[in-house]
Amino acid sequence: MNIRALAQKGIKTPLQVALRQGRRMKSMFTLRHLGVKLLDWYIIKKFIGTYIYAIALIISIAIVFDFNEHMSKFATNHAPWRALVFDYYANFVPYFANLFSPLFVFIAVIFFTSKLAGNSEIIAMLASGTSFKRLLRPYMLSAALIAIVNFYLGAYVIPQGTVIRQNFEAQYKNSKKITTAQNVQLQVAPGVIAYIQTYDNVLKRGYGFSLDKFEKKKVVSHMTANIIQYDTIADERYHWKAYNYKVRTLKGLREHIETGSELDTLIMMEPMDLVFSKGQQETYTSPELLRYISKQKDRGSQNVVQYEVEYHKRIATSFASFILTIIGASLSSRKRKGGMGLYLGIGLALSFTYILLQTISATFAINAGTPPMLAAWIPNLLYAVIAYFCYRQSPN
């Protein structure tokens, strides 16, 4: 069916609008050139608008259910409304919006593309000589914009808000937050081992501290202190104060002992290195994650897998926008009886399966030794195959 036949039936398509505008402008552009340019903006606005609408709708429902579930805890713990709105829900919304962004992308593509196909607009676009590959260009531009925003939020903005949200939950939702650690031992520098019997992260204070320095597998220095306190107002990092300390320095058969009540010292460790809590990796920005992973590996720590998975997952989730966009556009671009119901159901199933696969692969990386980078990219690799198959079956 050509453009003239569609116009005679009263079907208003973007190409028909472009034709009318082209006649009025008296330009040297052909209908194809003008129509393609208009279609790009037309599809981008449809994509982004539907994506934002889906986020607003689903997150609004999530807020209602979350408030209804925890309302009694908020009331019992006397949570102030200002903290509830600005500390909790103001950080709750971007966290879950970014977490389920692949779901929103898929729903948006399925929804507006099915509507375009149902109105015969996809047929008109293809009939004008535009290939399906060219038709995907505005889809990819929209997916790129969403991917960049999601990565920036997930890597730099949301982690800072997650700290505030978790502090609120610990205070008003009775969520237990680990603030102490027992028998902490770590390598703070090559050949230097620190030990803390008990550490309190609220006071930034440790008890029963010792610091041993080794050279050629022999102890050359041994320091002990009853209390060690992290200086939070110092101009430099790693600044500690040791109280009731004793330093034993060994030089051959000689031993030098130094004692005192207070000692300012630099020890290459921070409070964040001593206490590990659930979801702690989500509170670090991506540069902080890289520094933390590198530092922990240098110390010989094995407790970095979940941090590596989190770092790679932020990148992989951003690329998922492209894959799910191709799948959604390929599935819903055909005009079939029954409307968008079938495609919307398929889209929801694939999106939830993608999120479930992300969780399963991360669990395998932590518990089964799967390489963190591979675990983060497994969902994308599998869905890339599905996207290629769907693209091959798309209308041309």
mmCIF file of C-alpha atoms in Angstrom:
data_model
loop_
_atom_site.group_PDB
_atom_site.id
_atom_site.type_symbol
_atom_site.label_atom_id
_atom_site.label_comp_id
_atom_site.label_asym_id
_atom_site.label_seq_id
_atom_site.Cartn_x
_atom_site.Cartn_y
_atom_site.Cartn_z
ATOM 1 C CA MET A 1 0.000 0.000 0.000
ATOM 2 C CA ASN A 2 1.577 3.361 -1.069
ATOM 3 C CA ILE A 3 1.444 6.799 0.555
ATOM 4 C CA ARG A 4 -1.316 8.099 -1.749
ATOM 5 C CA ALA A 5 -3.582 5.161 -0.928
ATOM 6 C CA LEU A 6 -3.053 5.726 2.780
ATOM 7 C CA ALA A 7 -3.823 9.428 2.397
ATOM 8 C CA GLN A 8 -7.042 8.692 0.498
ATOM 9 C CA LYS A 9 -8.190 6.548 3.398
ATOM 10 C CA GLY A 10 -7.605 9.419 5.795
ATOM 11 C CA ILE A 11 -4.670 7.805 7.599
ATOM 12 C CA LYS A 12 -2.451 10.529 8.954
ATOM 13 C CA THR A 13 1.120 9.355 9.043
ATOM 14 C CA PRO A 14 4.370 11.232 9.738
ATOM 15 C CA LEU A 15 5.198 10.936 6.045
ATOM 16 C CA GLN A 16 1.896 12.553 5.084
ATOM 17 C CA VAL A 17 2.651 15.454 7.426
ATOM 18 C CA ALA A 18 6.134 15.715 5.949
ATOM 19 C CA LEU A 19 4.662 15.819 2.420
ATOM 20 C CA ARG A 20 2.384 18.718 3.290
ATOM 21 C CA GLN A 21 5.203 20.640 4.946
ATOM 22 C CA GLY A 22 7.509 19.954 2.006
ATOM 23 C CA ARG A 23 5.022 21.428 -0.473
ATOM 24 C CA ARG A 24 4.735 24.592 1.541
ATOM 25 C CA MET A 25 8.481 25.136 2.054
ATOM 26 C CA LYS A 26 9.505 25.040 -1.671
ATOM 27 C CA SER A 27 12.799 23.419 -0.770
ATOM 28 C CA MET A 28 15.006 21.207 -2.905
ATOM 29 C CA PHE A 29 14.743 18.277 -0.496
ATOM 30 C CA THR A 30 12.933 15.195 -1.605
ATOM 31 C CA LEU A 31 10.121 13.597 0.366
ATOM 32 C CA ARG A 32 12.418 10.786 1.397
ATOM 33 C CA HIS A 33 15.077 13.103 2.826
ATOM 34 C CA LEU A 34 12.572 15.289 4.659
ATOM 35 C CA GLY A 35 10.493 12.355 5.882
ATOM 36 C CA VAL A 36 13.433 10.441 7.303
ATOM 37 C CA LYS A 37 14.623 13.475 9.258
ATOM 38 C CA LEU A 38 11.183 14.089 10.697
ATOM 39 C CA LEU A 39 10.770 10.416 11.515
ATOM 40 C CA ASP A 40 13.948 10.440 13.561
ATOM 41 C CA TRP A 41 12.613 13.150 15.852
ATOM 42 C CA TYR A 42 9.154 11.621 15.820
ATOM 43 C CA ILE A 43 10.401 8.223 17.042
ATOM 44 C CA ILE A 44 12.866 9.729 19.547
ATOM 45 C CA LYS A 45 10.117 11.801 21.158
ATOM 46 C CA LYS A 46 7.815 8.791 21.254
ATOM 47 C CA PHE A 47 10.548 6.598 22.770
ATOM 48 C CA ILE A 48 11.753 9.020 25.467
ATOM 49 C CA GLY A 49 8.235 10.151 26.328
ATOM 50 C CA THR A 50 6.937 6.616 26.751
ATOM 51 C CA TYR A 51 10.054 5.645 28.750
ATOM 52 C CA ILE A 52 9.543 8.519 31.206
ATOM 53 C CA TYR A 53 5.827 7.748 31.431
ATOM 54 C CA ALA A 54 6.548 4.072 32.229
ATOM 55 C CA ILE A 55 9.018 5.067 34.957
ATOM 56 C CA ALA A 56 6.578 7.535 36.510
ATOM 57 C CA LEU A 57 3.718 5.032 36.464
ATOM 58 C CA ILE A 58 5.546 1.981 37.846
ATOM 59 C CA ILE A 59 7.639 3.854 40.428
ATOM 60 C CA SER A 60 4.511 5.622 41.697
ATOM 61 C CA ILE A 61 2.894 2.246 42.287
ATOM 62 C CA ALA A 62 6.093 0.994 43.971
ATOM 63 C CA ILE A 63 6.117 3.993 46.330
ATOM 64 C CA VAL A 64 2.507 3.345 47.346
ATOM 65 C CA PHE A 65 3.190 -0.317 48.098
ATOM 66 C CA ASP A 66 6.437 0.439 49.936
ATOM 67 C CA PHE A 67 4.832 3.115 52.113
ATOM 68 C CA ASN A 68 1.871 0.876 52.886
ATOM 69 C CA GLU A 69 4.203 -1.982 53.885
ATOM 70 C CA HIS A 70 6.494 0.059 56.141
ATOM 71 C CA MET A 71 4.032 2.663 57.418
ATOM 72 C CA SER A 72 3.803 1.028 60.857
ATOM 73 C CA LYS A 73 7.605 1.001 61.245
ATOM 74 C CA PHE A 74 7.835 4.645 60.216
ATOM 75 C CA ALA A 75 5.162 5.565 62.756
ATOM 76 C CA THR A 76 6.662 3.418 65.538
ATOM 77 C CA ASN A 77 10.132 4.884 65.059
ATOM 78 C CA HIS A 78 8.740 8.439 64.662
ATOM 79 C CA ALA A 79 10.278 9.045 61.242
ATOM 80 C CA PRO A 80 9.948 12.759 60.377
ATOM 81 C CA TRP A 81 8.162 13.554 57.135
ATOM 82 C CA ARG A 82 11.049 15.656 55.868
ATOM 83 C CA ALA A 83 13.493 12.762 56.263
ATOM 84 C CA LEU A 84 10.936 10.335 54.815
ATOM 85 C CA VAL A 85 10.494 12.407 51.661
ATOM 86 C CA PHE A 86 13.979 13.827 51.062
ATOM 87 C CA ASP A 87 16.245 11.173 52.610
ATOM 88 C CA TYR A 88 14.313 8.014 51.777
ATOM 89 C CA TYR A 89 11.949 8.383 48.830
ATOM 90 C CA ALA A 90 14.040 11.024 47.031
ATOM 91 C CA ASN A 91 16.786 8.369 46.865
ATOM 92 C CA PHE A 92 14.406 5.408 46.568
ATOM 93 C CA VAL A 93 13.050 6.613 43.211
ATOM 94 C CA PRO A 94 16.338 6.995 41.254
ATOM 95 C CA TYR A 95 17.762 3.778 42.742
ATOM 96 C CA PHE A 96 14.896 1.552 41.607
ATOM 97 C CA ALA A 97 14.335 3.474 38.371
ATOM 98 C CA ASN A 98 17.952 2.806 37.407
ATOM 99 C CA LEU A 99 17.811 -0.790 38.680
ATOM 100 C CA PHE A 100 14.799 -1.649 36.500
ATOM 101 C CA SER A 101 15.761 0.576 33.568
ATOM 102 C CA PRO A 102 15.966 -2.418 31.153
ATOM 103 C CA LEU A 103 12.358 -3.232 32.031
ATOM 104 C CA PHE A 104 11.235 0.333 31.353
ATOM 105 C CA VAL A 105 13.134 0.464 28.046
ATOM 106 C CA PHE A 106 11.542 -2.745 26.835
ATOM 107 C CA ILE A 107 8.032 -1.700 27.880
ATOM 108 C CA ALA A 108 8.451 1.703 26.205
ATOM 109 C CA VAL A 109 9.642 0.207 22.898
ATOM 110 C CA ILE A 110 6.931 -2.471 22.841
ATOM 111 C CA PHE A 111 4.207 0.003 23.748
ATOM 112 C CA PHE A 112 4.778 2.799 21.257
ATOM 113 C CA THR A 113 6.071 0.605 18.398
ATOM 114 C CA SER A 114 3.017 -1.656 18.609
ATOM 115 C CA LYS A 115 0.855 1.440 18.499
ATOM 116 C CA LEU A 116 2.698 2.698 15.417
ATOM 117 C CA ALA A 117 2.303 -0.677 13.743
ATOM 118 C CA GLY A 118 -1.391 -0.801 14.653
ATOM 119 C CA ASN A 119 -1.921 2.592 13.008
ATOM 120 C CA SER A 120 -0.094 1.377 9.854
ATOM 121 C CA GLU A 121 2.646 3.962 10.411
ATOM 122 C CA ILE A 122 5.400 1.341 10.270
ATOM 123 C CA ILE A 123 3.989 0.180 6.930
ATOM 124 C CA ALA A 124 4.105 3.748 5.626
ATOM 125 C CA MET A 125 7.702 4.203 6.783
ATOM 126 C CA LEU A 126 8.848 1.018 5.076
ATOM 127 C CA ALA A 127 6.804 1.794 1.955
ATOM 128 C CA SER A 128 8.600 5.121 1.582
ATOM 129 C CA GLY A 129 11.837 3.223 0.942
ATOM 130 C CA THR A 130 13.182 3.377 4.492
ATOM 131 C CA SER A 131 14.760 0.070 5.443
ATOM 132 C CA PHE A 132 14.173 -1.470 8.852
ATOM 133 C CA LYS A 133 17.886 -1.044 9.564
ATOM 134 C CA ARG A 134 17.586 2.693 8.898
ATOM 135 C CA LEU A 135 14.400 2.768 10.936
ATOM 136 C CA LEU A 136 16.344 1.515 13.958
ATOM 137 C CA ARG A 137 18.639 4.559 13.929
ATOM 138 C CA PRO A 138 16.404 6.805 16.091
ATOM 139 C CA TYR A 139 15.771 3.810 18.361
ATOM 140 C CA MET A 140 19.531 3.433 18.860
ATOM 141 C CA LEU A 141 19.984 7.170 19.436
ATOM 142 C CA SER A 142 17.310 7.083 22.125
ATOM 143 C CA ALA A 143 18.846 3.958 23.676
ATOM 144 C CA ALA A 144 22.260 5.659 23.677
ATOM 145 C CA LEU A 145 20.857 8.674 25.510
ATOM 146 C CA ILE A 146 19.178 6.452 28.101
ATOM 147 C CA ALA A 147 22.337 4.329 28.489
ATOM 148 C CA ILE A 148 24.542 7.395 29.100
ATOM 149 C CA VAL A 149 22.149 8.837 31.680
ATOM 150 C CA ASN A 150 21.750 5.486 33.431
ATOM 151 C CA PHE A 151 25.505 4.915 33.605
ATOM 152 C CA TYR A 152 26.185 8.401 34.951
ATOM 153 C CA LEU A 153 23.479 8.083 37.603
ATOM 154 C CA GLY A 154 24.506 4.554 38.595
ATOM 155 C CA ALA A 155 28.235 5.284 38.675
ATOM 156 C CA TYR A 156 28.338 8.718 40.299
ATOM 157 C CA VAL A 157 25.004 10.006 41.642
ATOM 158 C CA ILE A 158 22.965 7.104 43.024
ATOM 159 C CA PRO A 159 25.734 5.668 45.283
ATOM 160 C CA GLN A 160 25.809 8.912 47.258
ATOM 161 C CA GLY A 161 22.042 8.808 47.692
ATOM 162 C CA THR A 162 22.202 5.132 48.665
ATOM 163 C CA VAL A 163 24.303 6.040 51.706
ATOM 164 C CA ILE A 164 21.601 8.457 52.876
ATOM 165 C CA ARG A 165 18.825 5.944 52.183
ATOM 166 C CA GLN A 166 20.583 3.125 54.042
ATOM 167 C CA ASN A 167 21.204 5.376 57.049
ATOM 168 C CA PHE A 168 17.496 6.215 57.097
ATOM 169 C CA GLU A 169 16.558 2.529 56.907
ATOM 170 C CA ALA A 170 18.926 1.683 59.754
ATOM 171 C CA GLN A 171 17.349 4.345 61.940
ATOM 172 C CA TYR A 172 13.659 4.158 61.082
ATOM 173 C CA LYS A 173 13.050 0.759 59.449
ATOM 174 C CA ASN A 174 14.913 -1.372 61.996
ATOM 175 C CA SER A 175 17.247 -2.596 59.301
ATOM 176 C CA LYS A 176 20.290 -3.938 61.080
ATOM 177 C CA LYS A 177 23.452 -2.223 59.938
ATOM 178 C CA ILE A 178 26.777 -3.755 60.864
ATOM 179 C CA THR A 179 28.846 -1.200 62.790
ATOM 180 C CA THR A 180 31.342 -3.452 64.590
ATOM 181 C CA ALA A 181 33.971 -5.983 63.569
ATOM 182 C CA GLN A 182 35.879 -8.639 65.501
ATOM 183 C CA ASN A 183 39.408 -9.969 64.950
ATOM 184 C CA VAL A 184 40.225 -7.904 61.867
ATOM 185 C CA GLN A 185 43.552 -8.717 60.241
ATOM 186 C CA LEU A 186 44.788 -7.171 56.996
ATOM 187 C CA GLN A 187 47.932 -6.258 55.131
ATOM 188 C CA VAL A 188 48.207 -2.482 55.100
ATOM 189 C CA ALA A 189 51.493 -2.384 53.152
ATOM 190 C CA PRO A 190 53.945 -4.925 51.735
ATOM 191 C CA GLY A 191 55.194 -6.892 54.722
ATOM 192 C CA VAL A 192 53.086 -4.895 57.224
ATOM 193 C CA ILE A 193 50.203 -6.686 58.979
ATOM 194 C CA ALA A 194 47.640 -4.896 61.170
ATOM 195 C CA TYR A 195 45.339 -6.588 63.685
ATOM 196 C CA ILE A 196 42.402 -5.157 65.629
ATOM 197 C CA GLN A 197 40.614 -7.267 68.202
ATOM 198 C CA THR A 198 37.416 -5.168 68.255
ATOM 199 C CA TYR A 199 36.449 -2.224 66.055
ATOM 200 C CA ASP A 200 33.512 0.187 66.481
ATOM 201 C CA ASN A 201 32.662 1.992 63.239
ATOM 202 C CA VAL A 202 30.370 4.505 64.960
ATOM 203 C CA LEU A 203 33.200 5.813 67.134
ATOM 204 C CA LYS A 204 35.855 5.000 64.492
ATOM 205 C CA ARG A 205 37.796 3.328 67.278
ATOM 206 C CA GLY A 206 39.596 0.010 67.634
ATOM 207 C CA TYR A 207 40.677 -1.936 70.699
ATOM 208 C CA GLY A 208 43.529 -4.417 71.079
ATOM 209 C CA PHE A 209 45.631 -3.145 68.177
ATOM 210 C CA SER A 210 48.914 -4.552 66.898
ATOM 211 C CA LEU A 211 51.082 -3.771 63.879
ATOM 212 C CA ASP A 212 53.858 -6.121 62.728
ATOM 213 C CA LYS A 213 56.473 -5.349 60.102
ATOM 214 C CA PHE A 214 58.305 -8.188 58.366
ATOM 215 C CA GLU A 215 61.510 -8.245 56.340
ATOM 216 C CA LYS A 216 62.571 -11.512 54.744
ATOM 217 C CA LYS A 217 59.972 -13.344 56.818
ATOM 218 C CA LYS A 218 61.420 -11.985 60.061
ATOM 219 C CA VAL A 219 59.721 -9.572 62.444
ATOM 220 C CA VAL A 220 61.655 -6.297 62.608
ATOM 221 C CA SER A 221 59.033 -4.174 64.369
ATOM 222 C CA HIS A 222 56.083 -4.920 66.647
ATOM 223 C CA MET A 223 53.700 -2.201 67.823
ATOM 224 C CA THR A 224 50.785 -2.600 70.234
ATOM 225 C CA ALA A 225 48.194 -0.152 71.519
ATOM 226 C CA ASN A 226 45.190 -0.460 73.795
ATOM 227 C CA ILE A 227 43.128 1.939 71.673
ATOM 228 C CA ILE A 228 43.523 3.244 68.145
ATOM 229 C CA GLN A 229 41.366 6.151 66.947
ATOM 230 C CA TYR A 230 40.829 7.309 63.363
ATOM 231 C CA ASP A 231 41.230 11.072 62.965
ATOM 232 C CA THR A 232 38.230 12.153 60.890
ATOM 233 C CA ILE A 233 39.243 15.856 60.806
ATOM 234 C CA ALA A 234 42.841 15.376 59.716
ATOM 235 C CA ASP A 235 43.980 16.998 56.469
ATOM 236 C CA GLU A 236 45.301 13.706 55.132
ATOM 237 C CA ARG A 237 43.926 10.185 54.906
ATOM 238 C CA TYR A 238 45.074 7.192 56.945
ATOM 239 C CA HIS A 239 45.726 9.329 60.035
ATOM 240 C CA TRP A 240 45.374 7.370 63.307
ATOM 241 C CA LYS A 241 46.091 8.055 66.958
ATOM 242 C CA ALA A 242 47.365 5.227 69.152
ATOM 243 C CA TYR A 243 46.853 5.396 72.923
ATOM 244 C CA ASN A 244 48.969 3.538 75.503
ATOM 245 C CA TYR A 245 51.277 2.239 72.820
ATOM 246 C CA LYS A 246 54.481 0.210 72.839
ATOM 247 C CA VAL A 247 56.861 -0.171 69.893
ATOM 248 C CA ARG A 248 59.499 -2.918 69.887
ATOM 249 C CA THR A 249 62.162 -2.558 67.193
ATOM 250 C CA LEU A 250 64.455 -5.536 66.540
ATOM 251 C CA LYS A 251 67.943 -5.078 65.050
ATOM 252 C CA GLY A 252 69.772 -8.360 65.087
ATOM 253 C CA LEU A 253 70.100 -9.407 68.726
ATOM 254 C CA ARG A 254 69.296 -5.941 69.994
ATOM 255 C CA GLU A 255 65.840 -4.731 70.928
ATOM 256 C CA HIS A 256 64.664 -1.158 71.345
ATOM 257 C CA ILE A 257 61.427 -0.478 73.242
ATOM 258 C CA GLU A 258 59.481 2.770 73.029
ATOM 259 C CA THR A 259 56.337 3.463 75.082
ATOM 260 C CA GLY A 260 53.985 6.406 75.447
ATOM 261 C CA SER A 261 50.419 7.517 76.094
ATOM 262 C CA GLU A 262 49.634 8.942 72.647
ATOM 263 C CA LEU A 263 51.144 8.604 69.182
ATOM 264 C CA ASP A 264 50.112 10.180 65.902
ATOM 265 C CA THR A 265 50.809 7.790 63.041
ATOM 266 C CA LEU A 266 49.960 7.040 59.435
ATOM 267 C CA ILE A 267 48.613 3.533 58.797
ATOM 268 C CA MET A 268 47.429 2.659 55.289
ATOM 269 C CA MET A 269 43.908 1.625 56.295
ATOM 270 C CA GLU A 270 40.559 3.361 56.682
ATOM 271 C CA PRO A 271 37.311 2.576 58.512
ATOM 272 C CA MET A 272 35.779 1.425 55.228
ATOM 273 C CA ASP A 273 38.425 -1.335 55.114
ATOM 274 C CA LEU A 274 37.445 -2.763 58.499
ATOM 275 C CA VAL A 275 33.651 -3.157 58.469
ATOM 276 C CA PHE A 276 31.730 -4.945 55.701
ATOM 277 C CA SER A 277 27.943 -4.665 55.503
ATOM 278 C CA LYS A 278 25.343 -5.972 53.079
ATOM 279 C CA GLY A 279 25.006 -3.764 50.016
ATOM 280 C CA GLN A 280 28.126 -1.771 50.853
ATOM 281 C CA GLN A 281 29.355 -1.996 47.250
ATOM 282 C CA GLU A 282 26.303 0.007 46.153
ATOM 283 C CA THR A 283 27.453 3.010 48.204
ATOM 284 C CA TYR A 284 30.693 3.469 46.244
ATOM 285 C CA THR A 285 30.996 5.428 43.027
ATOM 286 C CA SER A 286 32.734 3.623 40.170
ATOM 287 C CA PRO A 287 36.121 5.360 40.725
ATOM 288 C CA GLU A 288 35.867 4.499 44.430
ATOM 289 C CA LEU A 289 35.080 0.893 43.524
ATOM 290 C CA LEU A 290 38.177 0.678 41.333
ATOM 291 C CA ARG A 291 40.402 2.120 44.070
ATOM 292 C CA TYR A 292 38.877 -0.159 46.679
ATOM 293 C CA ILE A 293 39.255 -3.289 44.526
ATOM 294 C CA SER A 294 42.866 -2.440 43.681
ATOM 295 C CA LYS A 295 43.716 -1.750 47.306
ATOM 296 C CA GLN A 296 42.088 -4.943 48.569
ATOM 297 C CA LYS A 297 43.851 -7.058 45.932
ATOM 298 C CA ASP A 298 47.193 -5.558 46.909
ATOM 299 C CA ARG A 299 46.462 -6.630 50.456
ATOM 300 C CA GLY A 300 45.665 -10.168 49.373
ATOM 301 C CA SER A 301 41.984 -9.906 50.325
ATOM 302 C CA GLN A 302 39.537 -12.291 48.641
ATOM 303 C CA ASN A 303 36.439 -10.340 49.671
ATOM 304 C CA VAL A 304 36.236 -8.233 46.505
ATOM 305 C CA VAL A 305 34.144 -10.357 44.128
ATOM 306 C CA GLN A 306 30.858 -8.586 44.859
ATOM 307 C CA TYR A 307 32.587 -5.245 44.317
ATOM 308 C CA GLU A 308 33.948 -6.346 40.943
ATOM 309 C CA VAL A 309 30.516 -7.653 39.935
ATOM 310 C CA GLU A 310 28.937 -4.329 40.904
ATOM 311 C CA TYR A 311 31.496 -2.367 38.876
ATOM 312 C CA HIS A 312 31.025 -4.430 35.694
ATOM 313 C CA LYS A 313 27.253 -4.674 36.153
ATOM 314 C CA ARG A 314 26.883 -0.903 35.952
ATOM 315 C CA ILE A 315 28.491 -0.922 32.503
ATOM 316 C CA ALA A 316 26.686 -4.046 31.289
ATOM 317 C CA THR A 317 23.266 -2.771 32.386
ATOM 318 C CA SER A 318 23.776 0.407 30.357
ATOM 319 C CA PHE A 319 24.518 -1.621 27.212
ATOM 320 C CA ALA A 320 21.366 -3.662 27.829
ATOM 321 C CA SER A 321 19.339 -0.684 26.571
ATOM 322 C CA PHE A 322 20.601 -1.297 23.024
ATOM 323 C CA ILE A 323 19.951 -5.044 23.095
ATOM 324 C CA LEU A 324 16.450 -4.826 24.537
ATOM 325 C CA THR A 325 15.572 -1.979 22.176
ATOM 326 C CA ILE A 326 16.421 -4.137 19.145
ATOM 327 C CA ILE A 327 14.390 -7.036 20.530
ATOM 328 C CA GLY A 328 11.398 -4.832 21.323
ATOM 329 C CA ALA A 329 11.395 -3.020 17.978
ATOM 330 C CA SER A 330 11.793 -6.257 16.024
ATOM 331 C CA LEU A 331 8.983 -8.020 17.866
ATOM 332 C CA SER A 332 6.405 -5.236 17.762
ATOM 333 C CA SER A 333 6.989 -3.694 14.320
ATOM 334 C CA ARG A 334 4.639 -6.102 12.544
ATOM 335 C CA LYS A 335 0.945 -5.358 12.411
ATOM 336 C CA ARG A 336 -0.978 -8.375 13.669
ATOM 337 C CA LYS A 337 -4.419 -9.058 15.030
ATOM 338 C CA GLY A 338 -4.725 -8.822 18.790
ATOM 339 C CA GLY A 339 -2.851 -5.547 19.212
ATOM 340 C CA MET A 340 0.074 -5.118 21.592
ATOM 341 C CA GLY A 341 -1.108 -7.495 24.328
ATOM 342 C CA LEU A 342 0.979 -10.442 23.175
ATOM 343 C CA TYR A 343 4.123 -8.356 22.650
ATOM 344 C CA LEU A 344 3.709 -6.569 25.972
ATOM 345 C CA GLY A 345 3.472 -9.937 27.718
ATOM 346 C CA ILE A 346 6.569 -11.200 25.897
ATOM 347 C CA GLY A 347 8.386 -7.985 26.738
ATOM 348 C CA LEU A 348 7.584 -8.217 30.442
ATOM 349 C CA ALA A 349 8.640 -11.870 30.518
ATOM 350 C CA LEU A 350 11.947 -11.162 28.773
ATOM 351 C CA SER A 351 12.667 -8.127 30.949
ATOM 352 C CA PHE A 352 12.034 -9.947 34.216
ATOM 353 C CA THR A 353 14.062 -12.892 32.916
ATOM 354 C CA TYR A 354 16.939 -10.524 32.159
ATOM 355 C CA ILE A 355 16.854 -9.070 35.687
ATOM 356 C CA LEU A 356 16.595 -12.579 37.193
ATOM 357 C CA LEU A 357 19.547 -13.752 35.105
ATOM 358 C CA GLN A 358 21.570 -10.783 36.337
ATOM 359 C CA THR A 359 20.949 -11.821 39.936
ATOM 360 C CA ILE A 360 21.709 -15.491 39.287
ATOM 361 C CA SER A 361 24.962 -14.760 37.432
ATOM 362 C CA ALA A 362 26.105 -12.421 40.243
ATOM 363 C CA THR A 363 25.383 -15.161 42.788
ATOM 364 C CA PHE A 364 27.414 -17.655 40.760
ATOM 365 C CA ALA A 365 30.314 -15.204 40.650
ATOM 366 C CA ILE A 366 30.295 -14.785 44.432
ATOM 367 C CA ASN A 367 29.689 -18.415 45.416
ATOM 368 C CA ALA A 368 30.884 -20.505 42.479
ATOM 369 C CA GLY A 369 33.986 -18.650 41.340
ATOM 370 C CA THR A 370 32.675 -17.375 37.997
ATOM 371 C CA PRO A 371 34.840 -14.461 36.753
ATOM 372 C CA PRO A 372 33.058 -11.241 37.820
ATOM 373 C CA MET A 373 33.300 -9.598 34.398
ATOM 374 C CA LEU A 374 31.859 -12.671 32.669
ATOM 375 C CA ALA A 375 29.080 -12.942 35.274
ATOM 376 C CA ALA A 376 28.057 -9.324 34.671
ATOM 377 C CA TRP A 377 28.006 -9.733 30.885
ATOM 378 C CA ILE A 378 26.351 -13.183 30.630
ATOM 379 C CA PRO A 379 22.793 -11.727 30.401
ATOM 380 C CA ASN A 380 23.890 -9.323 27.646
ATOM 381 C CA LEU A 381 25.628 -12.063 25.681
ATOM 382 C CA LEU A 382 22.601 -14.359 25.792
ATOM 383 C CA TYR A 383 20.151 -11.600 24.937
ATOM 384 C CA ALA A 384 22.386 -10.382 22.112
ATOM 385 C CA VAL A 385 21.782 -13.740 20.443
ATOM 386 C CA ILE A 386 18.026 -13.314 20.950
ATOM 387 C CA ALA A 387 18.248 -9.763 19.544
ATOM 388 C CA TYR A 388 20.047 -10.999 16.416
ATOM 389 C CA PHE A 389 17.409 -13.701 15.845
ATOM 390 C CA CYS A 390 14.562 -11.198 16.288
ATOM 391 C CA TYR A 391 16.255 -8.713 13.964
ATOM 392 C CA ARG A 392 16.564 -11.347 11.255
ATOM 393 C CA GLN A 393 12.834 -12.012 11.510
ATOM 394 C CA SER A 394 11.868 -8.324 11.430
ATOM 395 C CA PRO A 395 9.924 -6.841 8.463
ATOM 396 C CA ASN A 396 11.927 -5.296 5.616
#
